[in-house]
Tab-separated table of C-alpha atoms in Angstrom:
chain	number	residue	atom	x	y	z
F	1	MET	CA	0.008	0.021	-0.003
F	2	ALA	CA	1.309	3.409	-1.011
F	3	LYS	CA	2.488	5.450	2.004
F	4	MET	CA	3.315	9.057	2.809
F	5	GLN	CA	6.952	8.927	4.064
F	6	TYR	CA	9.313	11.402	5.696
F	7	TYR	CA	12.905	10.285	5.001
F	8	VAL	CA	15.454	12.545	6.575
F	9	ALA	CA	18.833	12.750	8.277
F	10	ALA	CA	18.956	14.280	11.789
F	11	SER	CA	21.490	14.891	14.542
F	12	LEU	CA	21.133	12.663	17.654
F	13	ASP	CA	19.420	15.584	19.336
F	14	GLY	CA	16.810	15.966	16.608
F	15	PHE	CA	17.936	18.761	14.323
F	16	ILE	CA	17.934	18.650	10.510
F	17	ALA	CA	19.827	21.920	9.991
F	18	ASP	CA	22.080	23.837	12.327
F	19	ALA	CA	21.289	27.145	14.066
F	20	ASP	CA	22.371	29.066	10.934
F	21	ASP	CA	20.052	26.902	8.807
F	22	LYS	CA	23.121	25.222	7.200
F	23	MET	CA	23.650	21.588	6.259
F	24	ASP	CA	27.459	21.421	6.406
F	25	TRP	CA	27.276	19.396	9.595
F	26	LEU	CA	25.526	16.675	7.560
F	27	LEU	CA	27.457	16.957	4.277
F	28	GLN	CA	30.751	16.333	6.099
F	29	PHE	CA	29.659	12.700	6.518
F	30	GLY	CA	29.576	12.184	2.749
F	31	TYR	CA	27.090	10.071	0.757
F	32	GLU	CA	28.834	6.824	0.169
F	33	ALA	CA	27.663	4.956	3.323
F	34	TYR	CA	24.042	5.838	2.636
F	35	GLU	CA	23.872	5.398	-1.168
F	36	ALA	CA	22.497	1.812	-1.265
F	37	HIS	CA	19.933	2.550	1.465
F	38	TYR	CA	18.840	5.763	-0.262
F	39	ASN	CA	18.579	4.129	-3.673
F	40	ALA	CA	16.466	1.245	-2.229
F	41	PHE	CA	14.217	3.843	-0.596
F	42	LEU	CA	13.964	6.018	-3.728
F	43	ALA	CA	13.042	3.015	-5.861
F	44	GLY	CA	9.806	2.798	-3.868
F	45	VAL	CA	8.923	6.438	-4.368
F	46	GLY	CA	6.598	7.718	-7.065
F	47	ALA	CA	6.094	11.329	-6.130
F	48	LEU	CA	7.739	13.993	-3.869
F	49	VAL	CA	6.398	16.785	-1.673
F	50	MET	CA	8.610	19.573	-0.294
F	51	GLY	CA	8.484	23.075	1.095
F	52	SER	CA	9.758	26.044	-0.766
F	53	GLY	CA	12.852	26.321	1.477
F	54	THR	CA	13.869	22.792	0.726
F	55	TYR	CA	13.223	23.250	-3.001
F	56	GLN	CA	15.261	26.454	-3.000
F	57	PHE	CA	18.107	24.647	-1.191
F	58	ILE	CA	18.187	21.844	-3.820
F	59	LEU	CA	18.076	24.444	-6.649
F	60	ASP	CA	20.961	26.417	-5.025
F	61	GLU	CA	23.185	23.299	-4.826
F	62	GLU	CA	25.486	23.040	-7.788
F	63	LEU	CA	23.977	19.912	-9.292
F	64	GLN	CA	25.096	18.388	-12.592
F	65	ALA	CA	21.534	17.247	-13.155
F	66	TRP	CA	18.165	17.472	-11.407
F	67	PRO	CA	18.364	14.500	-9.024
F	68	TYR	CA	14.744	13.258	-9.205
F	69	GLY	CA	14.302	12.684	-12.961
F	70	ASP	CA	10.771	13.389	-14.189
F	71	MET	CA	9.099	12.291	-10.911
F	72	PRO	CA	6.223	14.657	-10.091
F	73	ILE	CA	7.187	16.999	-7.262
F	74	TRP	CA	4.776	19.181	-5.313
F	75	VAL	CA	6.369	22.283	-3.946
F	76	LEU	CA	4.277	23.913	-1.230
F	77	THR	CA	4.561	27.635	-1.845
F	78	SER	CA	2.532	30.779	-2.227
F	79	ARG	CA	5.304	32.600	-4.072
F	80	GLU	CA	6.712	32.419	-7.581
F	81	LEU	CA	9.798	30.186	-7.871
F	82	PRO	CA	11.978	29.191	-10.766
F	83	THR	CA	11.500	25.667	-12.254
F	84	ALA	CA	14.536	23.399	-12.417
F	85	GLU	CA	15.329	22.341	-15.967
F	86	GLY	CA	13.946	18.923	-16.815
F	87	ALA	CA	12.064	18.671	-13.559
F	88	ASN	CA	8.327	17.977	-13.200
F	89	ILE	CA	7.474	20.607	-10.608
F	90	LEU	CA	3.951	21.511	-9.492
F	91	PHE	CA	3.702	24.545	-7.310
F	92	SER	CA	0.796	24.442	-4.901
F	93	SER	CA	-0.707	26.509	-2.157
F	94	GLU	CA	-3.573	24.074	-1.542
F	95	PRO	CA	-4.271	22.404	1.806
F	96	VAL	CA	-1.978	19.492	2.561
F	97	GLU	CA	-4.867	17.040	2.426
F	98	LEU	CA	-5.350	17.875	-1.260
F	99	VAL	CA	-1.648	17.845	-1.987
F	100	ALA	CA	-1.396	14.394	-0.314
F	101	ALA	CA	-4.299	13.086	-2.342
F	102	ARG	CA	-2.893	14.370	-5.636
F	103	ALA	CA	0.625	13.147	-4.939
F	104	LEU	CA	-0.611	9.709	-3.905
F	105	ALA	CA	-2.627	9.473	-7.099
F	106	ALA	CA	0.328	10.573	-9.190
F	107	ALA	CA	2.633	8.079	-7.464
F	108	GLU	CA	0.629	5.275	-9.069
F	109	GLY	CA	0.891	2.802	-6.212
F	110	LYS	CA	4.372	3.910	-5.155
F	111	ASN	CA	5.080	5.958	-2.040
F	112	VAL	CA	5.152	9.725	-1.564
F	113	TRP	CA	8.314	11.160	-0.057
F	114	ILE	CA	7.922	14.282	2.065
F	115	VAL	CA	11.478	15.598	1.598
F	116	GLY	CA	11.170	18.451	4.117
F	117	GLY	CA	11.492	20.744	5.835
F	118	GLY	CA	10.424	19.667	9.262
F	119	ASN	CA	7.623	22.160	9.310
F	120	VAL	CA	6.136	20.741	6.103
F	121	ALA	CA	6.407	17.182	7.448
F	122	ALA	CA	4.731	18.444	10.643
F	123	GLN	CA	1.816	19.886	8.701
F	124	PHE	CA	1.154	16.454	7.174
F	125	ALA	CA	1.712	14.663	10.529
F	126	THR	CA	-0.709	16.968	12.329
F	127	LYS	CA	-3.418	16.051	9.789
F	128	GLY	CA	-2.718	12.273	10.246
F	129	LEU	CA	-1.215	12.122	6.777
F	130	LEU	CA	2.291	11.010	7.661
F	131	GLU	CA	2.497	7.233	7.773
F	132	GLU	CA	6.158	6.291	7.848
F	133	LEU	CA	9.187	7.978	9.332
F	134	LEU	CA	12.727	7.062	8.252
F	135	VAL	CA	15.307	8.931	10.200
F	136	SER	CA	19.064	8.507	9.677
F	137	VAL	CA	20.448	9.418	13.149
F	138	MET	CA	23.903	10.925	12.529
F	139	PRO	CA	26.641	10.547	15.159
F	140	ILE	CA	26.676	14.230	16.173
F	141	VAL	CA	25.016	16.561	18.666
F	142	LEU	CA	24.296	20.039	17.352
F	143	GLY	CA	22.753	21.593	20.486
F	144	SER	CA	20.323	23.802	18.544
F	145	GLY	CA	18.932	24.140	15.030
F	146	THR	CA	15.921	23.405	12.813
F	147	PRO	CA	13.709	20.782	14.477
F	148	LEU	CA	13.079	17.348	12.954
F	149	LEU	CA	9.312	17.352	13.228
F	150	PRO	CA	7.831	20.363	15.135
F	151	ILE	CA	4.310	19.125	15.576
F	152	ASP	CA	1.834	20.994	17.753
F	153	GLY	CA	-0.328	19.247	20.320
F	154	THR	CA	-0.684	15.508	20.767
F	155	PRO	CA	2.631	13.557	20.572
F	156	LEU	CA	3.046	11.194	17.611
F	157	ARG	CA	3.222	7.576	18.769
F	158	LEU	CA	5.449	5.402	16.624
F	159	THR	CA	5.971	1.678	16.014
F	160	HIS	CA	9.588	0.776	15.307
F	161	THR	CA	9.907	-1.478	12.287
F	162	GLU	CA	13.544	-1.512	11.156
F	163	THR	CA	17.053	-0.516	12.137
F	164	THR	CA	19.887	-0.017	9.666
F	165	GLN	CA	23.497	0.241	10.860
F	166	PHE	CA	25.585	2.388	8.503
F	167	ASP	CA	29.366	2.086	8.260
F	168	SER	CA	29.680	5.757	9.185
F	169	GLY	CA	28.157	5.189	12.612
F	170	ALA	CA	24.815	6.589	11.566
F	171	ILE	CA	21.749	4.558	12.545
F	172	GLY	CA	18.731	4.329	10.254
F	173	LEU	CA	15.504	4.059	12.245
F	174	THR	CA	12.213	3.317	10.499
F	175	TYR	CA	8.835	3.816	12.201
F	176	ARG	CA	5.217	3.399	11.331
F	177	VAL	CA	3.152	6.303	12.654
F	178	GLU	CA	0.243	5.165	14.758
F	179	PHE	CA	-3.142	6.685	14.021
F	180	ALA	CA	-2.206	7.884	10.592
F	181	ARG	CA	-4.449	8.131	7.528
F	182	ALA	CA	-7.706	6.340	8.217
F	183	ASP	CA	-8.032	5.024	4.685
F	184	ALA	CA	-4.494	3.620	4.569
X	1	MET	CA	38.786	3.410	32.776
X	2	ALA	CA	36.189	5.346	34.666
X	3	LYS	CA	34.022	7.561	32.434
X	4	MET	CA	31.641	10.458	32.751
X	5	GLN	CA	28.383	9.195	31.266
X	6	TYR	CA	25.031	10.749	30.359
X	7	TYR	CA	22.355	8.022	30.368
X	8	VAL	CA	18.975	9.380	29.426
X	9	ALA	CA	15.700	8.615	27.586
X	10	ALA	CA	14.666	10.932	24.803
X	11	SER	CA	11.933	11.241	22.226
X	12	LEU	CA	12.968	10.560	18.593
X	13	ASP	CA	13.095	14.318	18.077
X	14	GLY	CA	15.502	14.873	20.954
X	15	PHE	CA	13.416	16.000	23.955
X	16	ILE	CA	13.770	14.645	27.525
X	17	ALA	CA	10.702	16.375	28.950
X	18	ASP	CA	7.676	17.774	27.172
X	19	ALA	CA	6.792	21.472	26.695
X	20	ASP	CA	5.241	21.564	30.215
X	21	ASP	CA	8.405	20.038	31.683
X	22	LYS	CA	6.535	16.789	32.392
X	23	MET	CA	7.721	13.206	32.099
X	24	ASP	CA	4.358	11.466	31.584
X	25	TRP	CA	5.141	10.860	27.906
X	26	LEU	CA	8.091	8.718	29.064
X	27	LEU	CA	6.492	7.047	32.091
X	28	GLN	CA	3.685	5.670	29.926
X	29	PHE	CA	6.170	3.244	28.419
X	30	GLY	CA	6.755	1.627	31.853
X	31	TYR	CA	10.040	0.296	33.162
X	32	GLU	CA	10.000	-3.425	32.508
X	33	ALA	CA	11.585	-3.466	29.080
X	34	TYR	CA	14.500	-1.351	30.284
X	35	GLU	CA	15.154	-2.863	33.701
X	36	ALA	CA	17.940	-5.326	32.756
X	37	HIS	CA	19.721	-2.663	30.650
X	38	TYR	CA	19.414	-0.092	33.391
X	39	ASN	CA	20.618	-2.465	36.097
X	40	ALA	CA	23.672	-3.492	34.006
X	41	PHE	CA	24.429	0.194	33.459
X	42	LEU	CA	23.969	1.101	37.137
X	43	ALA	CA	26.258	-1.675	38.244
X	44	GLY	CA	29.097	0.182	36.537
X	45	VAL	CA	28.333	3.475	38.236
X	46	GLY	CA	30.090	4.690	41.400
X	47	ALA	CA	28.862	8.264	41.733
X	48	LEU	CA	26.092	10.520	40.345
X	49	VAL	CA	25.869	14.145	39.319
X	50	MET	CA	22.626	15.969	38.743
X	51	GLY	CA	21.096	19.404	38.606
X	52	SER	CA	18.733	20.790	41.213
X	53	GLY	CA	15.708	20.370	38.974
X	54	THR	CA	16.379	16.640	38.446
X	55	TYR	CA	17.064	16.186	42.146
X	56	GLN	CA	13.829	17.962	43.052
X	57	PHE	CA	11.944	15.799	40.485
X	58	ILE	CA	13.280	12.561	42.049
X	59	LEU	CA	12.413	13.872	45.596
X	60	ASP	CA	8.908	14.731	44.514
X	61	GLU	CA	8.219	11.269	43.110
X	62	GLU	CA	6.533	9.106	45.643
X	63	LEU	CA	9.358	6.620	46.152
X	64	GLN	CA	9.286	3.866	48.724
X	65	ALA	CA	12.981	4.174	49.123
X	66	TRP	CA	15.792	6.406	47.782
X	67	PRO	CA	16.755	4.596	44.531
X	68	TYR	CA	20.539	5.084	44.606
X	69	GLY	CA	21.467	3.597	47.998
X	70	ASP	CA	24.452	5.276	49.606
X	71	MET	CA	26.184	6.170	46.343
X	72	PRO	CA	27.621	9.650	46.543
X	73	ILE	CA	25.578	12.160	44.559
X	74	TRP	CA	26.623	15.633	43.684
X	75	VAL	CA	23.724	18.013	43.265
X	76	LEU	CA	24.678	21.210	41.363
X	77	THR	CA	22.804	24.001	43.125
X	78	SER	CA	23.295	27.386	44.686
X	79	ARG	CA	20.163	27.099	46.829
X	80	GLU	CA	19.261	25.186	49.971
X	81	LEU	CA	17.539	21.916	49.252
X	82	PRO	CA	16.220	19.121	51.520
X	83	THR	CA	18.252	15.921	51.789
X	84	ALA	CA	16.581	12.647	50.977
X	85	GLU	CA	16.556	10.238	53.885
X	86	GLY	CA	19.383	7.730	53.667
X	87	ALA	CA	20.938	9.427	50.669
X	88	ASN	CA	24.547	10.512	50.394
X	89	ILE	CA	23.954	13.970	48.891
X	90	LEU	CA	26.659	16.617	48.349
X	91	PHE	CA	25.364	20.016	47.360
X	92	SER	CA	27.826	21.921	45.231
X	93	SER	CA	28.066	25.272	43.464
X	94	GLU	CA	31.656	24.615	42.349
X	95	PRO	CA	32.736	24.699	38.671
X	96	VAL	CA	31.894	21.472	36.800
X	97	GLU	CA	35.582	20.608	36.392
X	98	LEU	CA	35.932	20.322	40.147
X	99	VAL	CA	32.669	18.399	40.516
X	100	ALA	CA	33.824	15.999	37.867
X	101	ALA	CA	37.183	15.470	39.582
X	102	ARG	CA	35.573	14.888	42.968
X	103	ALA	CA	32.885	12.539	41.605
X	104	LEU	CA	35.423	10.491	39.618
X	105	ALA	CA	37.562	10.165	42.713
X	106	ALA	CA	34.623	9.115	44.854
X	107	ALA	CA	33.480	6.580	42.210
X	108	GLU	CA	36.677	4.622	42.952
X	109	GLY	CA	37.278	3.296	39.472
X	110	LYS	CA	33.608	3.067	38.506
X	111	ASN	CA	31.791	5.522	36.198
X	112	VAL	CA	30.057	8.815	37.008
X	113	TRP	CA	26.497	9.117	35.778
X	114	ILE	CA	25.298	12.587	34.861
X	115	VAL	CA	21.640	11.997	35.422
X	116	GLY	CA	20.423	15.352	34.020
X	117	GLY	CA	19.016	17.711	33.143
X	118	GLY	CA	20.150	18.316	29.594
X	119	ASN	CA	21.610	21.716	30.565
X	120	VAL	CA	23.767	20.097	33.239
X	121	ALA	CA	25.011	17.431	30.782
X	122	ALA	CA	25.700	20.257	28.317
X	123	GLN	CA	27.844	22.092	30.855
X	124	PHE	CA	30.079	19.034	31.217
X	125	ALA	CA	30.070	18.424	27.483
X	126	THR	CA	31.126	21.989	26.708
X	127	LYS	CA	34.147	21.523	29.036
X	128	GLY	CA	35.115	18.226	27.312
X	129	LEU	CA	34.090	16.300	30.435
X	130	LEU	CA	31.315	14.164	28.884
X	131	GLU	CA	32.828	10.931	27.579
X	132	GLU	CA	29.927	8.551	26.891
X	133	LEU	CA	26.363	9.128	25.799
X	134	LEU	CA	23.685	6.452	26.279
X	135	VAL	CA	20.379	7.524	24.823
X	136	SER	CA	17.210	5.350	24.881
X	137	VAL	CA	15.345	6.678	21.868
X	138	MET	CA	11.667	6.234	22.619
X	139	PRO	CA	9.158	5.566	19.813
X	140	ILE	CA	7.452	8.940	20.059
X	141	VAL	CA	7.743	12.451	18.632
X	142	LEU	CA	6.928	15.295	21.026
X	143	GLY	CA	7.415	18.269	18.671
X	144	SER	CA	8.789	20.487	21.421
X	145	GLY	CA	10.159	20.289	25.017
X	146	THR	CA	13.344	20.240	26.983
X	147	PRO	CA	16.337	19.569	24.763
X	148	LEU	CA	18.502	16.495	25.162
X	149	LEU	CA	21.829	18.212	25.206
X	150	PRO	CA	21.759	22.012	24.520
X	151	ILE	CA	25.411	22.656	23.906
X	152	ASP	CA	26.608	25.978	22.664
X	153	GLY	CA	29.151	26.336	19.887
X	154	THR	CA	31.044	23.448	18.260
X	155	PRO	CA	28.956	20.353	17.574
X	156	LEU	CA	29.844	17.228	19.538
X	157	ARG	CA	31.182	14.465	17.251
X	158	LEU	CA	30.284	10.970	18.388
X	159	THR	CA	31.462	7.445	17.697
X	160	HIS	CA	28.675	4.874	17.812
X	161	THR	CA	29.609	1.848	19.894
X	162	GLU	CA	26.490	-0.122	20.689
X	163	THR	CA	22.791	-0.545	19.755
X	164	THR	CA	20.262	-2.137	22.078
X	165	GLN	CA	16.828	-3.084	20.728
X	166	PHE	CA	14.193	-2.984	23.527
X	167	ASP	CA	10.932	-4.983	23.311
X	168	SER	CA	8.965	-1.747	23.665
X	169	GLY	CA	10.304	-0.419	20.303
X	170	ALA	CA	12.794	1.850	22.040
X	171	ILE	CA	16.339	1.832	20.690
X	172	GLY	CA	19.335	2.181	23.026
X	173	LEU	CA	22.190	4.029	21.320
X	174	THR	CA	25.586	4.266	22.949
X	175	TYR	CA	28.270	6.714	21.761
X	176	ARG	CA	31.791	7.639	22.737
X	177	VAL	CA	32.203	11.440	22.629
X	178	GLU	CA	35.208	12.447	20.505
X	179	PHE	CA	37.693	14.979	21.935
X	180	ALA	CA	36.517	14.398	25.484
X	181	ARG	CA	38.626	14.658	28.642
X	182	ALA	CA	42.295	14.741	27.610
X	183	ASP	CA	43.454	12.660	30.625
X	184	ALA	CA	40.885	9.906	29.969
């Protein structure tokens, strides 16, 4: 069954960017140790959702090519943003329920990856639309920064389903979110 | 070699108490799944260090008996606090370097457990006095609360040494702190 997933790397103390909103703390670990895990994850994904900040961050990276092929990508934004060349971008300011429905339909039986940021993932989680959480816990403490999943109100209960031990010392933790999407 | 350790339970998003400074979110998971792990950890401990808030919290719990026997316990405080009956409490407003030295000496070759709060552990970490981090990652997202280890400045690089899978779905992660105490 297709799922709404939030796949993200975080510090042990639950931050996805540092206090200056930078990702250098993460990039220093490189990609190699995570490549197989990421590729296996991405193979199950049929559509992406991200906030405008995350989209802008990916655009600003000096990429040789758009990394997500022609997969449909919903960018939650109310402002005009450039479109990456070759990318299948759909800008939307609709409620997250509608975005989720559209993305799930477009994914054609595959999963929808909520790329970030944490506030975007939290919007879906608050509406019961986040179903799986895949966090790569990096071996570092930042002390402060951008929170992993800043939900309001009721805590999100999780069921642990899988642990991945990376060579780098990172730990991949996968959870099913309890009380998610009623029709899932 | 005796180590300064921070052993603590945290939400997946890195909080050790909720936004109201309560622990109910943690207590709901019970103790049973963690008892053997905790007892094995405690057997290696010869002295404790905690902040006044953590000490007050333990005092306020309705305990049948003081849970740490006659182990020497440094409570970092500048105010007068009651002493728990039968407990070996040493109130101190000295610098953490001195507290660490005294506690390590008193532990007689065993480890020193920094019980909490996160701000107390962060004071030791900032001075390079925190050497091992044992975090039980609970299967829950709180969204906000009291941070696990609110260090200032340079991130704390960790080396992962052990993973424990608890029946409850919690994951115990043990790390050695890099660049800790030079004489360790």
